[in-house]
């Protein structure tokens, strides 16, 4: 699947990068935010899912939290999220 991605820095902390499929015109939206102690990456595919990864740096490692909300084959009443929290150590 051929795609075109346009990367645009809104400011020094926020980057948006929509991706368009050249085959079917499907658009996936990406937004990256740099925080003082980490970052948040968001990917929105309106036909599939919303995925968010929050990384928080701390002493001797970092915490990473992943949120995923599937949109395909569900209704608003039946939305279910997957949340994963993990610790990554640096030695």
mmCIF file of C-alpha atoms in Angstrom:
data_model
loop_
_atom_site.group_PDB
_atom_site.id
_atom_site.type_symbol
_atom_site.label_atom_id
_atom_site.label_comp_id
_atom_site.label_asym_id
_atom_site.label_seq_id
_atom_site.Cartn_x
_atom_site.Cartn_y
_atom_site.Cartn_z
ATOM 1 C CA UNK A 1 0.000 0.000 0.000
ATOM 2 C CA UNK A 2 1.631 3.248 -1.122
ATOM 3 C CA UNK A 3 1.183 6.174 1.243
ATOM 4 C CA UNK A 4 2.071 9.847 1.540
ATOM 5 C CA UNK A 5 2.844 11.316 4.950
ATOM 6 C CA UNK A 6 3.008 15.051 5.570
ATOM 7 C CA UNK A 7 4.950 15.970 8.711
ATOM 8 C CA UNK A 8 4.282 19.404 10.196
ATOM 9 C CA UNK A 9 5.751 20.835 13.388
ATOM 10 C CA UNK A 10 3.109 23.043 14.982
ATOM 11 C CA UNK A 11 5.701 24.243 17.487
ATOM 12 C CA UNK A 12 8.766 22.796 19.239
ATOM 13 C CA UNK A 13 6.623 20.274 21.156
ATOM 14 C CA UNK A 14 3.783 19.281 18.811
ATOM 15 C CA UNK A 15 4.109 17.419 15.504
ATOM 16 C CA UNK A 16 1.207 16.272 13.365
ATOM 17 C CA UNK A 17 1.674 13.843 10.493
ATOM 18 C CA UNK A 18 -1.406 12.666 8.617
ATOM 19 C CA UNK A 19 -0.815 9.672 6.362
ATOM 20 C CA UNK A 20 -2.909 9.160 3.202
ATOM 21 C CA UNK A 21 -3.170 5.881 1.298
ATOM 22 C CA UNK A 22 -2.709 6.414 -2.423
ATOM 23 C CA UNK A 23 -4.682 3.242 -3.184
ATOM 24 C CA UNK A 24 -7.924 3.957 -1.332
ATOM 25 C CA UNK A 25 -7.666 7.484 0.143
ATOM 26 C CA UNK A 26 -7.748 6.249 3.746
ATOM 27 C CA UNK A 27 -6.319 8.795 6.207
ATOM 28 C CA UNK A 28 -4.544 7.939 9.465
ATOM 29 C CA UNK A 29 -3.861 10.833 11.835
ATOM 30 C CA UNK A 30 -0.692 10.981 13.967
ATOM 31 C CA UNK A 31 0.115 13.512 16.681
ATOM 32 C CA UNK A 32 3.291 13.509 18.781
ATOM 33 C CA UNK A 33 3.668 15.731 21.850
ATOM 34 C CA UNK A 34 6.973 16.215 23.642
ATOM 35 C CA UNK A 35 6.580 16.752 27.398
ATOM 36 C CA UNK A 36 9.172 17.905 29.914
ATOM 37 C CA UNK A 37 9.456 14.358 31.242
ATOM 38 C CA UNK A 38 8.473 12.266 28.222
ATOM 39 C CA UNK A 39 6.130 12.131 25.267
ATOM 40 C CA UNK A 40 2.671 11.186 24.050
ATOM 41 C CA UNK A 41 2.185 9.534 20.642
ATOM 42 C CA UNK A 42 -1.349 9.355 19.272
ATOM 43 C CA UNK A 43 -2.490 7.469 16.181
ATOM 44 C CA UNK A 44 -6.114 7.706 15.061
ATOM 45 C CA UNK A 45 -7.377 5.418 12.328
ATOM 46 C CA UNK A 46 -11.078 6.329 12.097
ATOM 47 C CA UNK A 47 -11.952 2.909 10.668
ATOM 48 C CA UNK A 48 -9.831 0.792 13.031
ATOM 49 C CA UNK A 49 -8.675 2.170 16.391
ATOM 50 C CA UNK A 50 -7.280 4.970 18.520
ATOM 51 C CA UNK A 51 -3.808 4.163 19.910
ATOM 52 C CA UNK A 52 -2.002 6.306 22.478
ATOM 53 C CA UNK A 53 1.442 5.700 23.984
ATOM 54 C CA UNK A 54 2.524 7.830 26.925
ATOM 55 C CA UNK A 55 6.179 7.611 27.942
ATOM 56 C CA UNK A 56 7.256 9.182 31.233
ATOM 57 C CA UNK A 57 10.965 9.332 32.038
ATOM 58 C CA UNK A 58 11.993 8.887 35.636
ATOM 59 C CA UNK A 59 15.115 7.975 37.575
ATOM 60 C CA UNK A 60 16.759 4.789 36.275
ATOM 61 C CA UNK A 61 14.231 4.171 33.530
ATOM 62 C CA UNK A 62 10.815 5.109 32.280
ATOM 63 C CA UNK A 63 7.157 4.234 32.554
ATOM 64 C CA UNK A 64 5.278 3.436 29.347
ATOM 65 C CA UNK A 65 1.483 3.313 29.167
ATOM 66 C CA UNK A 66 -0.331 2.098 26.048
ATOM 67 C CA UNK A 67 -4.020 2.762 25.463
ATOM 68 C CA UNK A 68 -5.884 1.175 22.561
ATOM 69 C CA UNK A 69 -9.548 1.709 21.761
ATOM 70 C CA UNK A 70 -10.759 -0.446 18.874
ATOM 71 C CA UNK A 71 -13.377 1.234 16.706
ATOM 72 C CA UNK A 72 -13.981 -1.444 14.092
ATOM 73 C CA UNK A 73 -16.955 -3.714 14.672
ATOM 74 C CA UNK A 74 -18.150 -2.005 17.836
ATOM 75 C CA UNK A 75 -20.806 0.427 18.982
ATOM 76 C CA UNK A 76 -20.520 3.329 21.413
ATOM 77 C CA UNK A 77 -22.207 1.227 24.088
ATOM 78 C CA UNK A 78 -19.729 -1.614 23.607
ATOM 79 C CA UNK A 79 -16.436 0.303 23.428
ATOM 80 C CA UNK A 80 -13.682 -1.561 25.221
ATOM 81 C CA UNK A 81 -10.147 -0.339 25.859
ATOM 82 C CA UNK A 82 -6.888 -2.184 26.230
ATOM 83 C CA UNK A 83 -4.507 -0.545 28.711
ATOM 84 C CA UNK A 84 -0.963 -1.742 29.333
ATOM 85 C CA UNK A 85 1.455 -0.186 31.856
ATOM 86 C CA UNK A 86 5.089 -1.227 32.015
ATOM 87 C CA UNK A 87 8.354 -0.132 33.565
ATOM 88 C CA UNK A 88 11.582 -0.048 31.576
ATOM 89 C CA UNK A 89 14.768 0.033 33.655
ATOM 90 C CA UNK A 90 18.081 1.608 32.615
ATOM 91 C CA UNK A 91 21.289 0.326 34.186
#
